[in-house]
mmCIF file of C-alpha atoms in Angstrom:
data_model
loop_
_atom_site.group_PDB
_atom_site.id
_atom_site.type_symbol
_atom_site.label_atom_id
_atom_site.label_comp_id
_atom_site.label_asym_id
_atom_site.label_seq_id
_atom_site.Cartn_x
_atom_site.Cartn_y
_atom_site.Cartn_z
ATOM 1 C CA MET A 1 8.085 15.162 -29.119
ATOM 2 C CA ARG A 2 5.113 13.469 -27.483
ATOM 3 C CA ASN A 3 4.516 12.383 -23.725
ATOM 4 C CA ASN A 4 4.531 8.568 -23.803
ATOM 5 C CA LEU A 5 2.514 6.563 -21.047
ATOM 6 C CA VAL A 6 2.913 2.852 -20.668
ATOM 7 C CA ILE A 7 0.775 0.531 -18.679
ATOM 8 C CA MET A 8 2.571 -2.636 -17.829
ATOM 9 C CA ALA A 9 0.201 -5.498 -17.710
ATOM 10 C CA ARG A 10 -0.056 -9.303 -17.687
ATOM 11 C CA THR A 11 -2.771 -10.972 -19.957
ATOM 12 C CA PRO A 12 -5.753 -10.928 -17.820
ATOM 13 C CA ARG A 13 -6.536 -14.917 -17.887
ATOM 14 C CA ILE A 14 -7.524 -16.839 -14.931
ATOM 15 C CA GLY A 15 -4.398 -18.641 -13.241
ATOM 16 C CA THR A 16 -2.078 -16.085 -14.725
ATOM 17 C CA GLY A 17 -0.357 -13.416 -12.210
ATOM 18 C CA LYS A 18 -2.096 -12.035 -8.938
ATOM 19 C CA ARG A 19 -1.067 -15.402 -7.323
ATOM 20 C CA ARG A 20 -1.199 -13.825 -3.788
ATOM 21 C CA LEU A 21 -4.492 -12.410 -4.382
ATOM 22 C CA ALA A 22 -5.886 -15.726 -5.891
ATOM 23 C CA ARG A 23 -4.708 -17.703 -2.626
ATOM 24 C CA ASP A 24 -6.950 -15.188 -0.629
ATOM 25 C CA VAL A 25 -9.852 -14.498 -2.989
ATOM 26 C CA GLY A 26 -9.981 -17.550 -5.411
ATOM 27 C CA ALA A 27 -8.423 -17.820 -8.869
ATOM 28 C CA CYS A 28 -11.656 -16.590 -10.353
ATOM 29 C CA GLU A 29 -12.305 -13.550 -8.443
ATOM 30 C CA ALA A 30 -8.676 -12.669 -8.688
ATOM 31 C CA GLY A 31 -8.833 -12.928 -12.494
ATOM 32 C CA ARG A 32 -12.072 -11.024 -12.689
ATOM 33 C CA PHE A 33 -10.761 -8.192 -10.578
ATOM 34 C CA TYR A 34 -7.503 -8.074 -12.770
ATOM 35 C CA ARG A 35 -9.365 -8.090 -16.066
ATOM 36 C CA THR A 36 -11.697 -5.470 -14.777
ATOM 37 C CA SER A 37 -9.064 -3.210 -13.564
ATOM 38 C CA VAL A 38 -7.210 -3.321 -16.628
ATOM 39 C CA ALA A 39 -10.207 -2.603 -18.761
ATOM 40 C CA ARG A 40 -11.158 0.359 -16.605
ATOM 41 C CA LEU A 41 -7.713 1.766 -16.719
ATOM 42 C CA LEU A 42 -7.541 1.487 -20.522
ATOM 43 C CA ARG A 43 -10.864 3.362 -20.805
ATOM 44 C CA ARG A 44 -9.859 6.218 -18.219
ATOM 45 C CA LEU A 45 -6.422 6.599 -19.837
ATOM 46 C CA SER A 46 -6.522 5.861 -23.374
ATOM 47 C CA PRO A 47 -8.732 8.562 -24.886
ATOM 48 C CA ASP A 48 -6.384 11.493 -23.309
ATOM 49 C CA PRO A 49 -4.859 13.832 -26.072
ATOM 50 C CA ARG A 50 -1.873 14.597 -23.497
ATOM 51 C CA TRP A 51 -0.167 11.451 -24.166
ATOM 52 C CA ASP A 52 0.491 8.522 -26.374
ATOM 53 C CA LEU A 53 -0.386 5.311 -24.665
ATOM 54 C CA TRP A 54 1.527 2.009 -24.811
ATOM 55 C CA LEU A 55 0.301 -1.276 -23.436
ATOM 56 C CA ALA A 56 3.447 -3.501 -22.383
ATOM 57 C CA ILE A 57 2.261 -6.794 -22.429
ATOM 58 C CA THR A 58 3.808 -10.141 -20.866
ATOM 59 C CA PRO A 59 3.959 -13.171 -21.976
ATOM 60 C CA GLU A 60 5.074 -12.118 -25.536
ATOM 61 C CA HIS A 61 2.879 -14.330 -27.524
ATOM 62 C CA GLU A 62 -0.215 -12.708 -26.298
ATOM 63 C CA VAL A 63 0.908 -9.422 -27.793
ATOM 64 C CA ARG A 64 -0.958 -9.849 -31.197
ATOM 65 C CA ALA A 65 -4.014 -11.569 -29.683
ATOM 66 C CA LYS A 66 -6.972 -10.032 -31.652
ATOM 67 C CA GLY A 67 -9.543 -8.356 -29.803
ATOM 68 C CA LEU A 68 -8.132 -8.570 -26.267
ATOM 69 C CA TRP A 69 -7.130 -5.101 -25.862
ATOM 70 C CA PRO A 70 -9.995 -2.667 -27.005
ATOM 71 C CA PHE A 71 -8.445 0.771 -26.437
ATOM 72 C CA LYS A 72 -6.749 3.474 -28.360
ATOM 73 C CA GLY A 73 -3.041 3.136 -28.486
ATOM 74 C CA SER A 74 -0.304 0.754 -29.094
ATOM 75 C CA VAL A 75 0.735 -2.925 -27.954
ATOM 76 C CA ILE A 76 4.307 -3.863 -27.371
ATOM 77 C CA SER A 77 6.158 -6.648 -25.576
ATOM 78 C CA GLN A 78 7.602 -6.211 -22.098
ATOM 79 C CA ALA A 79 10.370 -8.643 -23.280
ATOM 80 C CA ARG A 80 12.316 -10.890 -20.721
ATOM 81 C CA GLY A 81 14.090 -10.129 -17.565
ATOM 82 C CA ASP A 82 13.355 -9.055 -14.281
ATOM 83 C CA LEU A 83 11.068 -5.779 -13.650
ATOM 84 C CA GLY A 84 14.146 -3.506 -13.972
ATOM 85 C CA GLN A 85 15.476 -4.799 -17.160
ATOM 86 C CA ARG A 86 11.869 -4.823 -18.738
ATOM 87 C CA MET A 87 11.269 -1.155 -17.609
ATOM 88 C CA GLY A 88 14.895 -0.120 -18.496
ATOM 89 C CA ARG A 89 14.075 -1.394 -21.968
ATOM 90 C CA LEU A 90 11.033 0.440 -22.212
ATOM 91 C CA PHE A 91 12.716 3.644 -21.200
ATOM 92 C CA GLN A 92 15.062 3.140 -24.166
ATOM 93 C CA ILE A 93 12.929 1.853 -26.846
ATOM 94 C CA LEU A 94 10.003 4.232 -26.873
ATOM 95 C CA PRO A 95 9.980 7.293 -29.165
ATOM 96 C CA PRO A 96 11.644 10.769 -28.163
ATOM 97 C CA GLY A 97 9.559 12.477 -25.277
ATOM 98 C CA PRO A 98 8.885 11.846 -21.457
ATOM 99 C CA VAL A 99 8.150 8.413 -20.529
ATOM 100 C CA VAL A 100 5.894 7.412 -17.551
ATOM 101 C CA ILE A 101 5.328 3.690 -16.377
ATOM 102 C CA ILE A 102 2.428 2.611 -14.407
ATOM 103 C CA GLY A 103 1.364 -0.630 -13.284
ATOM 104 C CA SER A 104 -2.069 -2.321 -14.071
ATOM 105 C CA ASP A 105 -3.047 -3.387 -10.404
ATOM 106 C CA ILE A 106 -3.727 0.226 -8.734
ATOM 107 C CA PRO A 107 -7.294 0.897 -9.464
ATOM 108 C CA ASP A 108 -7.125 4.209 -8.034
ATOM 109 C CA ILE A 109 -4.926 5.962 -10.637
ATOM 110 C CA ALA A 110 -6.776 8.614 -12.498
ATOM 111 C CA PRO A 111 -5.811 11.004 -15.477
ATOM 112 C CA ARG A 112 -4.811 13.819 -13.020
ATOM 113 C CA HIS A 113 -2.047 11.385 -11.625
ATOM 114 C CA VAL A 114 -0.463 10.704 -14.992
ATOM 115 C CA ALA A 115 -0.927 14.533 -15.876
ATOM 116 C CA GLU A 116 0.814 15.364 -12.550
ATOM 117 C CA ALA A 117 3.809 12.975 -13.372
ATOM 118 C CA PHE A 118 4.094 14.531 -16.896
ATOM 119 C CA GLY A 119 4.040 17.968 -15.374
ATOM 120 C CA ALA A 120 6.595 17.377 -12.751
ATOM 121 C CA LEU A 121 9.058 16.050 -15.536
ATOM 122 C CA GLY A 122 8.809 19.720 -16.958
ATOM 123 C CA GLU A 123 11.428 20.645 -13.812
ATOM 124 C CA ASN A 124 12.833 17.273 -12.808
ATOM 125 C CA ASP A 125 14.677 14.166 -14.195
ATOM 126 C CA TRP A 126 12.729 11.728 -12.513
ATOM 127 C CA VAL A 127 9.205 11.240 -11.076
ATOM 128 C CA LEU A 128 7.970 8.665 -8.843
ATOM 129 C CA GLY A 129 4.667 7.661 -7.140
ATOM 130 C CA PRO A 130 5.473 5.960 -3.856
ATOM 131 C CA GLY A 131 3.115 2.827 -2.781
ATOM 132 C CA MET A 132 2.113 2.162 0.572
ATOM 133 C CA ASP A 133 4.336 -1.280 0.729
ATOM 134 C CA GLY A 134 7.628 0.431 -0.015
ATOM 135 C CA GLY A 135 7.369 0.100 -3.791
ATOM 136 C CA TYR A 136 5.969 2.443 -6.269
ATOM 137 C CA TRP A 137 3.046 2.579 -8.558
ATOM 138 C CA LEU A 138 4.413 5.036 -11.069
ATOM 139 C CA ILE A 139 8.295 6.143 -12.280
ATOM 140 C CA GLY A 140 8.741 8.357 -15.119
ATOM 141 C CA ALA A 141 11.871 10.120 -16.900
ATOM 142 C CA ARG A 142 12.275 13.025 -18.821
ATOM 143 C CA ARG A 143 15.146 11.379 -20.921
ATOM 144 C CA ARG A 144 16.718 14.742 -22.012
ATOM 145 C CA PRO A 145 19.325 15.166 -22.616
ATOM 146 C CA HIS A 146 20.228 11.431 -21.837
ATOM 147 C CA ILE A 147 18.822 8.478 -19.485
ATOM 148 C CA SER A 148 20.851 6.487 -16.989
ATOM 149 C CA ILE A 149 18.622 3.670 -16.056
ATOM 150 C CA PRO A 150 18.432 3.247 -12.311
ATOM 151 C CA PHE A 151 17.520 -0.307 -11.468
ATOM 152 C CA ALA A 152 21.016 -2.054 -10.597
ATOM 153 C CA GLY A 153 20.732 -3.891 -7.472
ATOM 154 C CA VAL A 154 17.156 -2.781 -6.705
ATOM 155 C CA ARG A 155 15.126 -5.336 -4.241
ATOM 156 C CA TRP A 156 12.079 -5.744 -6.303
ATOM 157 C CA SER A 157 8.636 -6.568 -4.623
ATOM 158 C CA SER A 158 10.105 -5.672 -1.224
ATOM 159 C CA PRO A 159 9.780 -2.973 1.392
ATOM 160 C CA HIS A 160 13.355 -1.550 -0.107
ATOM 161 C CA THR A 161 12.129 -1.077 -3.551
ATOM 162 C CA LEU A 162 11.543 2.674 -3.550
ATOM 163 C CA LYS A 163 14.614 3.436 -1.269
ATOM 164 C CA ASP A 164 16.911 1.407 -3.737
ATOM 165 C CA THR A 165 15.631 3.389 -6.521
ATOM 166 C CA LYS A 166 15.962 6.468 -4.907
ATOM 167 C CA THR A 167 19.335 5.662 -3.835
ATOM 168 C CA ASN A 168 20.256 4.949 -7.625
ATOM 169 C CA LEU A 169 18.957 8.368 -8.440
ATOM 170 C CA GLN A 170 21.197 10.431 -6.164
ATOM 171 C CA GLY A 171 22.556 13.681 -7.949
ATOM 172 C CA GLN A 172 19.170 13.589 -10.076
ATOM 173 C CA LYS A 173 16.173 15.725 -9.680
ATOM 174 C CA VAL A 174 13.186 13.507 -8.453
ATOM 175 C CA ALA A 175 9.652 14.650 -7.809
ATOM 176 C CA LEU A 176 7.262 12.623 -5.564
ATOM 177 C CA LEU A 177 3.604 11.965 -6.091
ATOM 178 C CA GLU A 178 0.996 10.919 -3.645
ATOM 179 C CA VAL A 179 0.863 7.469 -2.168
ATOM 180 C CA LEU A 180 -1.214 4.998 -3.829
ATOM 181 C CA GLU A 181 -2.089 1.397 -3.108
ATOM 182 C CA ASP A 182 -1.774 -1.706 -5.377
ATOM 183 C CA VAL A 183 -4.036 -4.651 -4.935
ATOM 184 C CA ASP A 184 -1.915 -7.636 -4.346
ATOM 185 C CA ASP A 185 -3.605 -9.838 -1.649
ATOM 186 C CA GLY A 186 -7.004 -10.222 0.087
ATOM 187 C CA GLU A 187 -6.288 -7.209 2.442
ATOM 188 C CA ASP A 188 -5.451 -5.023 -0.087
ATOM 189 C CA TYR A 189 -8.638 -6.062 -2.026
ATOM 190 C CA ARG A 190 -10.926 -5.615 0.940
ATOM 191 C CA ARG A 191 -9.554 -2.123 1.524
ATOM 192 C CA TRP A 192 -10.047 -1.283 -2.307
ATOM 193 C CA ARG A 193 -13.703 -2.752 -2.099
ATOM 194 C CA LYS A 194 -14.482 -0.439 1.039
ATOM 195 C CA ARG A 195 -13.158 2.353 -0.757
ATOM 196 C CA ARG A 196 -15.119 1.655 -3.980
ATOM 197 C CA VAL A 197 -18.357 1.482 -2.130
ATOM 198 C CA ARG A 198 -17.874 4.676 -0.081
ATOM 199 C CA ALA A 199 -17.031 6.421 -3.495
ATOM 200 C CA LEU A 200 -20.123 4.881 -5.091
ATOM 201 C CA SER A 201 -22.222 6.126 -2.150
ATOM 202 C CA ALA A 202 -20.675 9.592 -2.263
ATOM 203 C CA LYS A 203 -21.883 9.730 -6.042
ATOM 204 C CA VAL A 204 -25.388 8.746 -5.261
ATOM 205 C CA CYS A 205 -25.648 11.088 -2.491
ATOM 206 C CA ALA A 206 -24.336 13.873 -4.595
ATOM 207 C CA VAL A 207 -27.144 12.992 -7.242
ATOM 208 C CA LEU A 208 -29.963 12.662 -4.737
ATOM 209 C CA ARG A 209 -29.252 15.724 -2.619
ATOM 210 C CA PRO A 210 -31.708 18.409 -2.842
ATOM 211 C CA GLU A 211 -30.521 21.585 -4.469
ATOM 212 C CA SER A 212 -29.631 24.599 -1.797
ATOM 213 C CA ALA A 213 -32.445 27.109 -1.904
#
């Protein structure tokens, strides 16, 4: 059985998705940010031999758009329904093995986060990556010997999303990863830009720093 990593994404076109961010920074900048984030995430995660990568796309008619998804992996449809219905379907239809689902608007996700999630599923039924806003940036399931979808009554896109999901998982072993932040609005975007500038500066300093005598 293989590890299955799913990235849920919306077609990165200007005017589709990231509406809160677009209101704060403009539609063009929001579209540029999202398209760049998806591309970086695919480059970062698709070559890793520790999992098979699935890109779950909405809207459905974009699934077969040629040249839009340059990465090593498979493109599938999210299908319809609310977020819980779409994620529940993914947990049910993918090939045997653990499944981890992440969003496409969390720029700080690195391969180590995904590896930690799959590692946690070796001893737990579920794994969650909490978000700063009360939601979560990752959810994964071992799916053995069976899976019970935990999304009934979850209040999506609210401060209660993580709590509601954890309530539905009572009685099962759940691991929590570190807290990461998605980029939904202008304030999130500005914090991310500052983190990115600091990270780039640290890399430059590391290269320019003279070796110890």
